């Protein structure tokens, strides 16, 4: 059989989210608002958990890294997607596509295992409160985030190198709004069996193993909560886990919808809808969930707002005194 012509590509064309011109302006405005809220929310969470002295606990250490991964993969995809709404041709250079795929894989896999580390943190805090600060030491916390970052970087390099070291055909149109591995595989002339096997095995391992850690942690937490005699203690334990469980359910439901649906109903259109949700919507929702449902975060925000108001009043008073003093 004749093989399709192989060529050296310098750029790809992204099909984007919609090909209907009348919807471009409205979707651009909506997604720009979502992305700005996401950046402000996650940057604010990173800064807040870093500067506030009352948020220097393992729980907020992991929350800071969750916000970092949210900011990372939404920024990997969001700006280029927004530019393509107003560009005449939705092209992305070959090297940019490689970089986008590598960083997206890095951040999305890191987020899964950071959520697992957060579940384990809640398990230790509720089931072994007297040993919490011993078990969840600063060294252990750094290991629990460093290992996912290193593992994700390794997997990201393997996947990206395997795809971009393969031979592309002369067709360079990606049926997506960013460079994702599955749409890129359809452009390869060489066999994709090995790459598909790598993606399938590691995707299954990442989803199942991280979710298993979360489920086991919360089963043990639930058993510990139900054995508590105090209703106030049970309510406090549930409230500390509520935000994390909300984030876990939303993210995993989206990923399982995308990767576990039957092959007969699988399409790139449904992939794009799911991808919009976990690349833009979820990074916007996570800071809101943790700030609205967390009294300590809301208290830190109130303290910062109060300090800013006091600082502004102090500056204004100094200015007034200086302005009212007679010239020398």
PDB file of C-alpha atoms in Angstrom:
ATOM      1  CA  UNK A   1       0.000   0.000   0.000  1.00  0.00           C
ATOM      2  CA  UNK A   2       1.144   3.530  -0.678  1.00  0.00           C
ATOM      3  CA  UNK A   3       2.157   5.477   2.406  1.00  0.00           C
ATOM      4  CA  UNK A   4       0.908   9.072   2.764  1.00  0.00           C
ATOM      5  CA  UNK A   5       3.456  11.709   1.935  1.00  0.00           C
ATOM      6  CA  UNK A   6       5.698  12.582   4.871  1.00  0.00           C
ATOM      7  CA  UNK A   7       6.756  16.167   5.352  1.00  0.00           C
ATOM      8  CA  UNK A   8       8.639  18.379   7.750  1.00  0.00           C
ATOM      9  CA  UNK A   9       6.015  20.450   9.527  1.00  0.00           C
ATOM     10  CA  UNK A  10       6.777  23.922  10.829  1.00  0.00           C
ATOM     11  CA  UNK A  11       3.335  24.660  12.247  1.00  0.00           C
ATOM     12  CA  UNK A  12      -0.076  23.182  12.988  1.00  0.00           C
ATOM     13  CA  UNK A  13      -3.569  24.579  12.459  1.00  0.00           C
ATOM     14  CA  UNK A  14      -5.926  24.351  15.443  1.00  0.00           C
ATOM     15  CA  UNK A  15      -9.590  23.945  14.509  1.00  0.00           C
ATOM     16  CA  UNK A  16     -10.640  25.700  17.700  1.00  0.00           C
ATOM     17  CA  UNK A  17     -13.842  25.320  19.684  1.00  0.00           C
ATOM     18  CA  UNK A  18     -16.340  26.447  17.046  1.00  0.00           C
ATOM     19  CA  UNK A  19     -16.298  27.301  13.350  1.00  0.00           C
ATOM     20  CA  UNK A  20     -19.343  29.563  13.584  1.00  0.00           C
ATOM     21  CA  UNK A  21     -18.191  33.200  13.194  1.00  0.00           C
ATOM     22  CA  UNK A  22     -21.294  34.653  14.853  1.00  0.00           C
ATOM     23  CA  UNK A  23     -20.377  32.900  18.129  1.00  0.00           C
ATOM     24  CA  UNK A  24     -16.710  33.886  18.210  1.00  0.00           C
ATOM     25  CA  UNK A  25     -17.117  37.246  19.986  1.00  0.00           C
ATOM     26  CA  UNK A  26     -19.472  35.927  22.674  1.00  0.00           C
ATOM     27  CA  UNK A  27     -17.324  32.843  23.395  1.00  0.00           C
ATOM     28  CA  UNK A  28     -14.166  34.966  23.461  1.00  0.00           C
ATOM     29  CA  UNK A  29     -15.681  37.318  26.054  1.00  0.00           C
ATOM     30  CA  UNK A  30     -16.919  34.416  28.175  1.00  0.00           C
ATOM     31  CA  UNK A  31     -13.631  32.502  28.140  1.00  0.00           C
ATOM     32  CA  UNK A  32     -11.576  35.648  28.702  1.00  0.00           C
ATOM     33  CA  UNK A  33     -13.611  36.367  31.843  1.00  0.00           C
ATOM     34  CA  UNK A  34     -13.230  32.769  33.017  1.00  0.00           C
ATOM     35  CA  UNK A  35      -9.467  32.791  32.441  1.00  0.00           C
ATOM     36  CA  UNK A  36      -8.953  36.138  34.212  1.00  0.00           C
ATOM     37  CA  UNK A  37     -10.982  34.924  37.218  1.00  0.00           C
ATOM     38  CA  UNK A  38      -8.947  31.698  37.226  1.00  0.00           C
ATOM     39  CA  UNK A  39      -5.597  33.523  37.175  1.00  0.00           C
ATOM     40  CA  UNK A  40      -6.618  36.013  39.861  1.00  0.00           C
ATOM     41  CA  UNK A  41      -8.122  33.293  42.063  1.00  0.00           C
ATOM     42  CA  UNK A  42      -5.204  30.869  41.852  1.00  0.00           C
ATOM     43  CA  UNK A  43      -2.526  33.551  42.154  1.00  0.00           C
ATOM     44  CA  UNK A  44      -4.411  34.955  45.122  1.00  0.00           C
ATOM     45  CA  UNK A  45      -4.560  31.505  46.741  1.00  0.00           C
ATOM     46  CA  UNK A  46      -0.819  30.991  46.198  1.00  0.00           C
ATOM     47  CA  UNK A  47       0.049  34.385  47.700  1.00  0.00           C
ATOM     48  CA  UNK A  48      -2.481  34.091  50.537  1.00  0.00           C
ATOM     49  CA  UNK A  49      -1.257  30.675  51.709  1.00  0.00           C
ATOM     50  CA  UNK A  50       2.327  31.913  51.494  1.00  0.00           C
ATOM     51  CA  UNK A  51       2.071  35.205  53.403  1.00  0.00           C
ATOM     52  CA  UNK A  52      -0.597  34.516  56.055  1.00  0.00           C
ATOM     53  CA  UNK A  53       0.965  33.090  59.220  1.00  0.00           C
ATOM     54  CA  UNK A  54      -2.181  31.148  60.165  1.00  0.00           C
ATOM     55  CA  UNK A  55      -2.184  29.221  56.887  1.00  0.00           C
ATOM     56  CA  UNK A  56       1.277  27.674  57.306  1.00  0.00           C
ATOM     57  CA  UNK A  57       0.000  24.125  57.752  1.00  0.00           C
ATOM     58  CA  UNK A  58       0.358  21.016  55.540  1.00  0.00           C
ATOM     59  CA  UNK A  59      -3.220  21.379  54.278  1.00  0.00           C
ATOM     60  CA  UNK A  60      -2.547  24.841  52.851  1.00  0.00           C
ATOM     61  CA  UNK A  61       0.877  23.785  51.591  1.00  0.00           C
ATOM     62  CA  UNK A  62      -0.880  21.243  49.348  1.00  0.00           C
ATOM     63  CA  UNK A  63      -3.590  23.758  48.478  1.00  0.00           C
ATOM     64  CA  UNK A  64      -0.883  26.164  47.287  1.00  0.00           C
ATOM     65  CA  UNK A  65       0.509  23.516  44.946  1.00  0.00           C
ATOM     66  CA  UNK A  66      -2.992  22.631  43.739  1.00  0.00           C
ATOM     67  CA  UNK A  67      -3.466  26.293  42.809  1.00  0.00           C
ATOM     68  CA  UNK A  68      -0.047  26.234  41.095  1.00  0.00           C
ATOM     69  CA  UNK A  69      -1.000  23.248  38.905  1.00  0.00           C
ATOM     70  CA  UNK A  70      -4.410  24.810  38.124  1.00  0.00           C
ATOM     71  CA  UNK A  71      -2.678  28.010  37.081  1.00  0.00           C
ATOM     72  CA  UNK A  72      -0.103  26.015  35.111  1.00  0.00           C
ATOM     73  CA  UNK A  73      -2.340  23.989  32.828  1.00  0.00           C
ATOM     74  CA  UNK A  74      -4.964  26.712  32.363  1.00  0.00           C
ATOM     75  CA  UNK A  75      -2.210  29.134  31.295  1.00  0.00           C
ATOM     76  CA  UNK A  76      -0.678  26.492  29.036  1.00  0.00           C
ATOM     77  CA  UNK A  77      -3.942  26.340  27.080  1.00  0.00           C
ATOM     78  CA  UNK A  78      -5.927  29.527  27.776  1.00  0.00           C
ATOM     79  CA  UNK A  79      -3.907  32.395  26.249  1.00  0.00           C
ATOM     80  CA  UNK A  80      -3.304  30.648  22.916  1.00  0.00           C
ATOM     81  CA  UNK A  81      -6.958  29.634  22.711  1.00  0.00           C
ATOM     82  CA  UNK A  82      -8.028  33.256  23.305  1.00  0.00           C
ATOM     83  CA  UNK A  83      -5.594  34.554  20.685  1.00  0.00           C
ATOM     84  CA  UNK A  84      -7.015  32.119  18.140  1.00  0.00           C
ATOM     85  CA  UNK A  85     -10.485  33.654  18.572  1.00  0.00           C
ATOM     86  CA  UNK A  86      -9.255  36.953  17.154  1.00  0.00           C
ATOM     87  CA  UNK A  87      -6.543  35.672  14.777  1.00  0.00           C
ATOM     88  CA  UNK A  88      -7.162  35.264  11.060  1.00  0.00           C
ATOM     89  CA  UNK A  89      -5.519  31.830  11.036  1.00  0.00           C
ATOM     90  CA  UNK A  90      -5.410  29.565  14.070  1.00  0.00           C
ATOM     91  CA  UNK A  91      -1.832  28.373  13.688  1.00  0.00           C
ATOM     92  CA  UNK A  92       0.629  27.249  16.344  1.00  0.00           C
ATOM     93  CA  UNK A  93       4.364  26.768  15.606  1.00  0.00           C
ATOM     94  CA  UNK A  94       5.744  23.239  15.813  1.00  0.00           C
ATOM     95  CA  UNK A  95       7.955  24.018  18.844  1.00  0.00           C
ATOM     96  CA  UNK A  96       5.105  25.785  20.658  1.00  0.00           C
ATOM     97  CA  UNK A  97       2.871  22.778  20.105  1.00  0.00           C
ATOM     98  CA  UNK A  98       5.560  20.509  21.552  1.00  0.00           C
ATOM     99  CA  UNK A  99       5.944  22.786  24.589  1.00  0.00           C
ATOM    100  CA  UNK A 100       2.191  23.093  25.113  1.00  0.00           C
ATOM    101  CA  UNK A 101       1.694  19.327  25.113  1.00  0.00           C
ATOM    102  CA  UNK A 102       4.625  18.735  27.478  1.00  0.00           C
ATOM    103  CA  UNK A 103       3.539  21.311  30.063  1.00  0.00           C
ATOM    104  CA  UNK A 104      -0.120  20.324  29.887  1.00  0.00           C
ATOM    105  CA  UNK A 105       0.706  16.680  30.656  1.00  0.00           C
ATOM    106  CA  UNK A 106       3.071  17.784  33.440  1.00  0.00           C
ATOM    107  CA  UNK A 107       0.492  19.912  35.242  1.00  0.00           C
ATOM    108  CA  UNK A 108      -2.616  17.746  34.770  1.00  0.00           C
ATOM    109  CA  UNK A 109      -0.931  14.572  36.082  1.00  0.00           C
ATOM    110  CA  UNK A 110       0.647  16.489  38.967  1.00  0.00           C
ATOM    111  CA  UNK A 111      -2.812  17.732  39.962  1.00  0.00           C
ATOM    112  CA  UNK A 112      -4.178  14.182  40.246  1.00  0.00           C
ATOM    113  CA  UNK A 113      -1.499  13.087  42.693  1.00  0.00           C
ATOM    114  CA  UNK A 114      -1.535  16.351  44.648  1.00  0.00           C
ATOM    115  CA  UNK A 115      -5.256  15.737  45.225  1.00  0.00           C
ATOM    116  CA  UNK A 116      -4.281  12.264  46.475  1.00  0.00           C
ATOM    117  CA  UNK A 117      -1.713  13.801  48.834  1.00  0.00           C
ATOM    118  CA  UNK A 118      -4.409  16.171  50.124  1.00  0.00           C
ATOM    119  CA  UNK A 119      -6.701  13.205  50.818  1.00  0.00           C
ATOM    120  CA  UNK A 120      -3.924  11.454  52.753  1.00  0.00           C
ATOM    121  CA  UNK A 121      -3.302  14.681  54.677  1.00  0.00           C
ATOM    122  CA  UNK A 122      -6.964  14.819  55.728  1.00  0.00           C
ATOM    123  CA  UNK A 123      -6.831  11.143  56.722  1.00  0.00           C
ATOM    124  CA  UNK A 124      -3.877  11.752  59.070  1.00  0.00           C
ATOM    125  CA  UNK A 125      -5.439  14.948  60.462  1.00  0.00           C
ATOM    126  CA  UNK A 126      -8.761  13.269  61.337  1.00  0.00           C
ATOM    127  CA  UNK A 127      -7.754   9.687  62.144  1.00  0.00           C
ATOM    128  CA  UNK A 128      -4.423  10.416  63.892  1.00  0.00           C
ATOM    129  CA  UNK A 129      -4.671  14.029  65.131  1.00  0.00           C
ATOM    130  CA  UNK A 130      -2.041  13.615  67.894  1.00  0.00           C
ATOM    131  CA  UNK A 131       0.554  12.430  65.374  1.00  0.00           C
ATOM    132  CA  UNK A 132      -0.445  14.861  62.624  1.00  0.00           C
ATOM    133  CA  UNK A 133       2.460  17.324  62.859  1.00  0.00           C
ATOM    134  CA  UNK A 134       4.929  14.441  63.279  1.00  0.00           C
ATOM    135  CA  UNK A 135       3.679  12.406  60.320  1.00  0.00           C
ATOM    136  CA  UNK A 136       3.030  15.397  58.067  1.00  0.00           C
ATOM    137  CA  UNK A 137       6.380  17.080  58.643  1.00  0.00           C
ATOM    138  CA  UNK A 138       7.725  19.646  56.220  1.00  0.00           C
ATOM    139  CA  UNK A 139      10.054  17.045  54.705  1.00  0.00           C
ATOM    140  CA  UNK A 140       7.196  14.595  54.125  1.00  0.00           C
ATOM    141  CA  UNK A 141       5.052  17.334  52.556  1.00  0.00           C
ATOM    142  CA  UNK A 142       7.811  18.241  50.111  1.00  0.00           C
ATOM    143  CA  UNK A 143       8.282  14.583  49.183  1.00  0.00           C
ATOM    144  CA  UNK A 144       4.539  14.214  48.554  1.00  0.00           C
ATOM    145  CA  UNK A 145       4.594  17.073  46.022  1.00  0.00           C
ATOM    146  CA  UNK A 146       8.102  16.527  44.594  1.00  0.00           C
ATOM    147  CA  UNK A 147       7.435  12.905  43.601  1.00  0.00           C
ATOM    148  CA  UNK A 148       4.338  13.809  41.496  1.00  0.00           C
ATOM    149  CA  UNK A 149       6.240  16.643  39.800  1.00  0.00           C
ATOM    150  CA  UNK A 150       9.208  14.402  38.913  1.00  0.00           C
ATOM    151  CA  UNK A 151       6.989  11.508  37.806  1.00  0.00           C
ATOM    152  CA  UNK A 152       4.785  13.837  35.723  1.00  0.00           C
ATOM    153  CA  UNK A 153       7.818  15.448  34.084  1.00  0.00           C
ATOM    154  CA  UNK A 154       9.182  11.991  33.218  1.00  0.00           C
ATOM    155  CA  UNK A 155       5.882  10.849  31.722  1.00  0.00           C
ATOM    156  CA  UNK A 156       5.447  14.164  29.909  1.00  0.00           C
ATOM    157  CA  UNK A 157       8.864  13.820  28.260  1.00  0.00           C
ATOM    158  CA  UNK A 158       8.239  10.205  27.226  1.00  0.00           C
ATOM    159  CA  UNK A 159       4.876  10.985  25.631  1.00  0.00           C
ATOM    160  CA  UNK A 160       5.972  14.205  23.933  1.00  0.00           C
ATOM    161  CA  UNK A 161       9.207  12.750  22.560  1.00  0.00           C
ATOM    162  CA  UNK A 162       7.478   9.602  21.263  1.00  0.00           C
ATOM    163  CA  UNK A 163       4.863  11.674  19.423  1.00  0.00           C
ATOM    164  CA  UNK A 164       7.128  14.350  17.962  1.00  0.00           C
ATOM    165  CA  UNK A 165       9.924  11.947  17.014  1.00  0.00           C
ATOM    166  CA  UNK A 166       7.409  10.104  14.817  1.00  0.00           C
ATOM    167  CA  UNK A 167       6.700  10.968  11.192  1.00  0.00           C
ATOM    168  CA  UNK A 168       3.879  13.410  10.486  1.00  0.00           C
ATOM    169  CA  UNK A 169       1.913  13.353   7.254  1.00  0.00           C
ATOM    170  CA  UNK A 170       1.353  16.490   5.181  1.00  0.00           C
ATOM    171  CA  UNK A 171      -1.976  17.049   6.956  1.00  0.00           C
ATOM    172  CA  UNK A 172      -1.387  19.486   9.835  1.00  0.00           C
ATOM    173  CA  UNK A 173      -4.912  20.328  11.041  1.00  0.00           C
ATOM    174  CA  UNK A 174      -5.449  19.426  14.721  1.00  0.00           C
ATOM    175  CA  UNK A 175      -9.108  18.769  15.551  1.00  0.00           C
ATOM    176  CA  UNK A 176      -8.872  20.502  18.903  1.00  0.00           C
ATOM    177  CA  UNK A 177      -8.243  23.944  20.415  1.00  0.00           C
ATOM    178  CA  UNK A 178      -4.845  22.966  21.838  1.00  0.00           C
ATOM    179  CA  UNK A 179      -2.133  20.371  21.192  1.00  0.00           C
ATOM    180  CA  UNK A 180      -3.398  17.227  22.899  1.00  0.00           C
ATOM    181  CA  UNK A 181      -1.937  13.768  22.414  1.00  0.00           C
ATOM    182  CA  UNK A 182      -4.976  11.981  20.920  1.00  0.00           C
ATOM    183  CA  UNK A 183      -5.644  14.523  18.112  1.00  0.00           C
ATOM    184  CA  UNK A 184      -1.911  14.597  17.331  1.00  0.00           C
ATOM    185  CA  UNK A 185      -1.831  10.811  16.923  1.00  0.00           C
ATOM    186  CA  UNK A 186      -4.275  11.065  14.004  1.00  0.00           C
ATOM    187  CA  UNK A 187      -1.690  13.134  12.086  1.00  0.00           C
ATOM    188  CA  UNK A 188       1.089  10.528  12.269  1.00  0.00           C
ATOM    189  CA  UNK A 189       2.091   8.474   9.237  1.00  0.00           C
ATOM    190  CA  UNK A 190       4.099   5.967  11.250  1.00  0.00           C
ATOM    191  CA  UNK A 191       2.558   3.317  13.494  1.00  0.00           C
ATOM    192  CA  UNK A 192       0.932   4.726  16.622  1.00  0.00           C
ATOM    193  CA  UNK A 193       0.467   1.380  18.391  1.00  0.00           C
ATOM    194  CA  UNK A 194       3.343   1.859  20.869  1.00  0.00           C
ATOM    195  CA  UNK A 195       2.380   5.434  21.692  1.00  0.00           C
ATOM    196  CA  UNK A 196      -1.283   4.544  22.150  1.00  0.00           C
ATOM    197  CA  UNK A 197      -0.286   1.697  24.468  1.00  0.00           C
ATOM    198  CA  UNK A 198       1.900   4.031  26.560  1.00  0.00           C
ATOM    199  CA  UNK A 199      -0.895   6.605  26.820  1.00  0.00           C
ATOM    200  CA  UNK A 200      -3.505   3.953  27.678  1.00  0.00           C
ATOM    201  CA  UNK A 201      -1.412   2.227  30.360  1.00  0.00           C
ATOM    202  CA  UNK A 202      -0.240   5.394  32.078  1.00  0.00           C
ATOM    203  CA  UNK A 203      -3.638   7.125  31.833  1.00  0.00           C
ATOM    204  CA  UNK A 204      -5.297   4.124  33.474  1.00  0.00           C
ATOM    205  CA  UNK A 205      -2.587   3.920  36.131  1.00  0.00           C
ATOM    206  CA  UNK A 206      -2.738   7.642  36.918  1.00  0.00           C
ATOM    207  CA  UNK A 207      -6.517   7.782  37.177  1.00  0.00           C
ATOM    208  CA  UNK A 208      -7.024   4.515  39.065  1.00  0.00           C
ATOM    209  CA  UNK A 209      -4.087   4.801  41.485  1.00  0.00           C
ATOM    210  CA  UNK A 210      -4.719   8.420  42.431  1.00  0.00           C
ATOM    211  CA  UNK A 211      -8.466   7.826  42.808  1.00  0.00           C
ATOM    212  CA  UNK A 212      -7.818   4.676  44.859  1.00  0.00           C
ATOM    213  CA  UNK A 213      -5.708   6.680  47.336  1.00  0.00           C
ATOM    214  CA  UNK A 214      -8.524   9.225  47.621  1.00  0.00           C
ATOM    215  CA  UNK A 215     -11.228   6.586  48.095  1.00  0.00           C
ATOM    216  CA  UNK A 216      -9.297   4.569  50.695  1.00  0.00           C
ATOM    217  CA  UNK A 217      -8.443   7.761  52.608  1.00  0.00           C
ATOM    218  CA  UNK A 218     -12.053   8.901  52.683  1.00  0.00           C
ATOM    219  CA  UNK A 219     -13.426   5.492  53.613  1.00  0.00           C
ATOM    220  CA  UNK A 220     -11.122   5.494  56.650  1.00  0.00           C
ATOM    221  CA  UNK A 221     -12.083   9.119  57.374  1.00  0.00           C
ATOM    222  CA  UNK A 222     -15.786   8.266  57.179  1.00  0.00           C
ATOM    223  CA  UNK A 223     -15.343   5.337  59.570  1.00  0.00           C
ATOM    224  CA  UNK A 224     -13.475   7.605  62.016  1.00  0.00           C
ATOM    225  CA  UNK A 225     -16.134  10.334  61.774  1.00  0.00           C
ATOM    226  CA  UNK A 226     -19.028   7.922  62.369  1.00  0.00           C
ATOM    227  CA  UNK A 227     -17.313   6.606  65.500  1.00  0.00           C
ATOM    228  CA  UNK A 228     -17.107  10.117  67.015  1.00  0.00           C
ATOM    229  CA  UNK A 229     -19.451  10.798  69.929  1.00  0.00           C
ATOM    230  CA  UNK A 230     -19.537  14.559  69.470  1.00  0.00           C
ATOM    231  CA  UNK A 231     -21.869  15.982  66.817  1.00  0.00           C
ATOM    232  CA  UNK A 232     -19.740  19.121  66.740  1.00  0.00           C
ATOM    233  CA  UNK A 233     -16.633  17.024  66.072  1.00  0.00           C
ATOM    234  CA  UNK A 234     -18.364  15.191  63.217  1.00  0.00           C
ATOM    235  CA  UNK A 235     -19.504  18.477  61.673  1.00  0.00           C
ATOM    236  CA  UNK A 236     -16.009  19.953  61.896  1.00  0.00           C
ATOM    237  CA  UNK A 237     -14.463  16.847  60.323  1.00  0.00           C
ATOM    238  CA  UNK A 238     -16.968  16.863  57.465  1.00  0.00           C
ATOM    239  CA  UNK A 239     -16.422  20.591  56.860  1.00  0.00           C
ATOM    240  CA  UNK A 240     -12.651  20.179  56.538  1.00  0.00           C
ATOM    241  CA  UNK A 241     -13.145  17.499  53.860  1.00  0.00           C
ATOM    242  CA  UNK A 242     -16.066  19.034  51.976  1.00  0.00           C
ATOM    243  CA  UNK A 243     -14.060  21.375  49.758  1.00  0.00           C
ATOM    244  CA  UNK A 244     -11.554  18.717  48.781  1.00  0.00           C
ATOM    245  CA  UNK A 245     -14.259  16.158  47.984  1.00  0.00           C
ATOM    246  CA  UNK A 246     -16.082  18.686  45.793  1.00  0.00           C
ATOM    247  CA  UNK A 247     -12.919  19.335  43.768  1.00  0.00           C
ATOM    248  CA  UNK A 248     -12.179  15.593  43.457  1.00  0.00           C
ATOM    249  CA  UNK A 249     -15.695  14.715  42.269  1.00  0.00           C
ATOM    250  CA  UNK A 250     -15.775  17.482  39.646  1.00  0.00           C
ATOM    251  CA  UNK A 251     -12.322  16.687  38.208  1.00  0.00           C
ATOM    252  CA  UNK A 252     -12.600  12.893  38.161  1.00  0.00           C
ATOM    253  CA  UNK A 253     -16.134  12.929  36.768  1.00  0.00           C
ATOM    254  CA  UNK A 254     -14.886  15.043  33.857  1.00  0.00           C
ATOM    255  CA  UNK A 255     -11.824  12.864  33.217  1.00  0.00           C
ATOM    256  CA  UNK A 256     -13.784   9.613  33.387  1.00  0.00           C
ATOM    257  CA  UNK A 257     -16.406  11.068  31.033  1.00  0.00           C
ATOM    258  CA  UNK A 258     -13.607  11.801  28.565  1.00  0.00           C
ATOM    259  CA  UNK A 259     -11.520   8.641  28.847  1.00  0.00           C
ATOM    260  CA  UNK A 260     -13.957   5.889  29.907  1.00  0.00           C
ATOM    261  CA  UNK A 261     -16.804   6.529  27.469  1.00  0.00           C
ATOM    262  CA  UNK A 262     -17.484   3.765  24.880  1.00  0.00           C
ATOM    263  CA  UNK A 263     -15.416   3.987  21.713  1.00  0.00           C
ATOM    264  CA  UNK A 264     -18.588   4.068  19.575  1.00  0.00           C
ATOM    265  CA  UNK A 265     -19.701   7.333  21.226  1.00  0.00           C
ATOM    266  CA  UNK A 266     -16.209   8.821  21.381  1.00  0.00           C
ATOM    267  CA  UNK A 267     -15.693  11.965  19.282  1.00  0.00           C
ATOM    268  CA  UNK A 268     -13.397  14.950  19.272  1.00  0.00           C
ATOM    269  CA  UNK A 269     -16.407  17.251  19.690  1.00  0.00           C
ATOM    270  CA  UNK A 270     -17.277  15.724  23.065  1.00  0.00           C
ATOM    271  CA  UNK A 271     -13.563  15.768  23.931  1.00  0.00           C
ATOM    272  CA  UNK A 272     -13.473  19.505  23.273  1.00  0.00           C
ATOM    273  CA  UNK A 273     -16.440  20.118  25.561  1.00  0.00           C
ATOM    274  CA  UNK A 274     -14.857  18.065  28.360  1.00  0.00           C
ATOM    275  CA  UNK A 275     -11.480  19.720  27.747  1.00  0.00           C
ATOM    276  CA  UNK A 276     -12.977  23.208  28.096  1.00  0.00           C
ATOM    277  CA  UNK A 277     -14.389  22.132  31.436  1.00  0.00           C
ATOM    278  CA  UNK A 278     -11.171  20.792  32.976  1.00  0.00           C
ATOM    279  CA  UNK A 279      -8.765  23.280  31.363  1.00  0.00           C
ATOM    280  CA  UNK A 280     -10.726  26.459  32.135  1.00  0.00           C
ATOM    281  CA  UNK A 281     -13.795  25.869  34.317  1.00  0.00           C
ATOM    282  CA  UNK A 282     -12.214  23.676  37.011  1.00  0.00           C
ATOM    283  CA  UNK A 283      -9.176  25.967  37.566  1.00  0.00           C
ATOM    284  CA  UNK A 284     -11.656  28.829  38.027  1.00  0.00           C
ATOM    285  CA  UNK A 285     -13.894  26.855  40.411  1.00  0.00           C
ATOM    286  CA  UNK A 286     -11.194  25.441  42.704  1.00  0.00           C
ATOM    287  CA  UNK A 287     -10.177  28.748  44.374  1.00  0.00           C
ATOM    288  CA  UNK A 288     -13.854  29.645  44.767  1.00  0.00           C
ATOM    289  CA  UNK A 289     -14.667  26.303  46.399  1.00  0.00           C
ATOM    290  CA  UNK A 290     -11.774  26.540  48.852  1.00  0.00           C
ATOM    291  CA  UNK A 291     -12.392  30.196  49.694  1.00  0.00           C
ATOM    292  CA  UNK A 292     -16.185  30.058  50.040  1.00  0.00           C
ATOM    293  CA  UNK A 293     -16.263  26.815  52.052  1.00  0.00           C
ATOM    294  CA  UNK A 294     -13.205  27.466  54.230  1.00  0.00           C
ATOM    295  CA  UNK A 295     -13.453  29.703  57.294  1.00  0.00           C
ATOM    296  CA  UNK A 296      -9.670  30.034  57.669  1.00  0.00           C
ATOM    297  CA  UNK A 297      -9.241  31.232  54.067  1.00  0.00           C
ATOM    298  CA  UNK A 298     -12.118  33.698  54.462  1.00  0.00           C
ATOM    299  CA  UNK A 299     -10.581  34.877  57.743  1.00  0.00           C
ATOM    300  CA  UNK A 300      -7.194  35.398  56.046  1.00  0.00           C
ATOM    301  CA  UNK A 301      -8.871  37.405  53.284  1.00  0.00           C
ATOM    302  CA  UNK A 302     -10.635  39.586  55.860  1.00  0.00           C
ATOM    303  CA  UNK A 303      -7.355  40.178  57.723  1.00  0.00           C
ATOM    304  CA  UNK A 304      -5.552  41.192  54.547  1.00  0.00           C
ATOM    305  CA  UNK A 305      -8.426  43.481  53.551  1.00  0.00           C
ATOM    306  CA  UNK A 306      -8.412  45.059  57.013  1.00  0.00           C
ATOM    307  CA  UNK A 307      -4.631  45.570  56.902  1.00  0.00           C
ATOM    308  CA  UNK A 308      -4.895  47.184  53.466  1.00  0.00           C
ATOM    309  CA  UNK A 309      -7.606  49.564  54.674  1.00  0.00           C
ATOM    310  CA  UNK A 310      -5.549  50.472  57.759  1.00  0.00           C
ATOM    311  CA  UNK A 311      -2.492  51.049  55.583  1.00  0.00           C
ATOM    312  CA  UNK A 312      -4.465  53.311  53.233  1.00  0.00           C
ATOM    313  CA  UNK A 313      -5.896  55.277  56.171  1.00  0.00           C
ATOM    314  CA  UNK A 314      -2.422  55.675  57.667  1.00  0.00           C
ATOM    315  CA  UNK A 315      -1.022  56.925  54.345  1.00  0.00           C
ATOM    316  CA  UNK A 316      -3.936  59.348  53.972  1.00  0.00           C
ATOM    317  CA  UNK A 317      -3.468  60.698  57.511  1.00  0.00           C
ATOM    318  CA  UNK A 318       0.248  61.224  56.927  1.00  0.00           C
ATOM    319  CA  UNK A 319      -0.493  63.009  53.663  1.00  0.00           C
ATOM    320  CA  UNK A 320      -3.063  65.256  55.356  1.00  0.00           C
ATOM    321  CA  UNK A 321      -0.672  66.141  58.156  1.00  0.00           C
ATOM    322  CA  UNK A 322       2.065  66.918  55.676  1.00  0.00           C
ATOM    323  CA  UNK A 323      -0.271  68.938  53.482  1.00  0.00           C
ATOM    324  CA  UNK A 324      -1.665  70.978  56.411  1.00  0.00           C
ATOM    325  CA  UNK A 325       1.708  71.802  57.933  1.00  0.00           C
ATOM    326  CA  UNK A 326       2.920  75.347  57.232  1.00  0.00           C
ATOM    327  CA  UNK A 327       5.802  75.679  54.806  1.00  0.00           C
ATOM    328  CA  UNK A 328       9.190  76.232  56.392  1.00  0.00           C
TER     329      UNK A 328
END
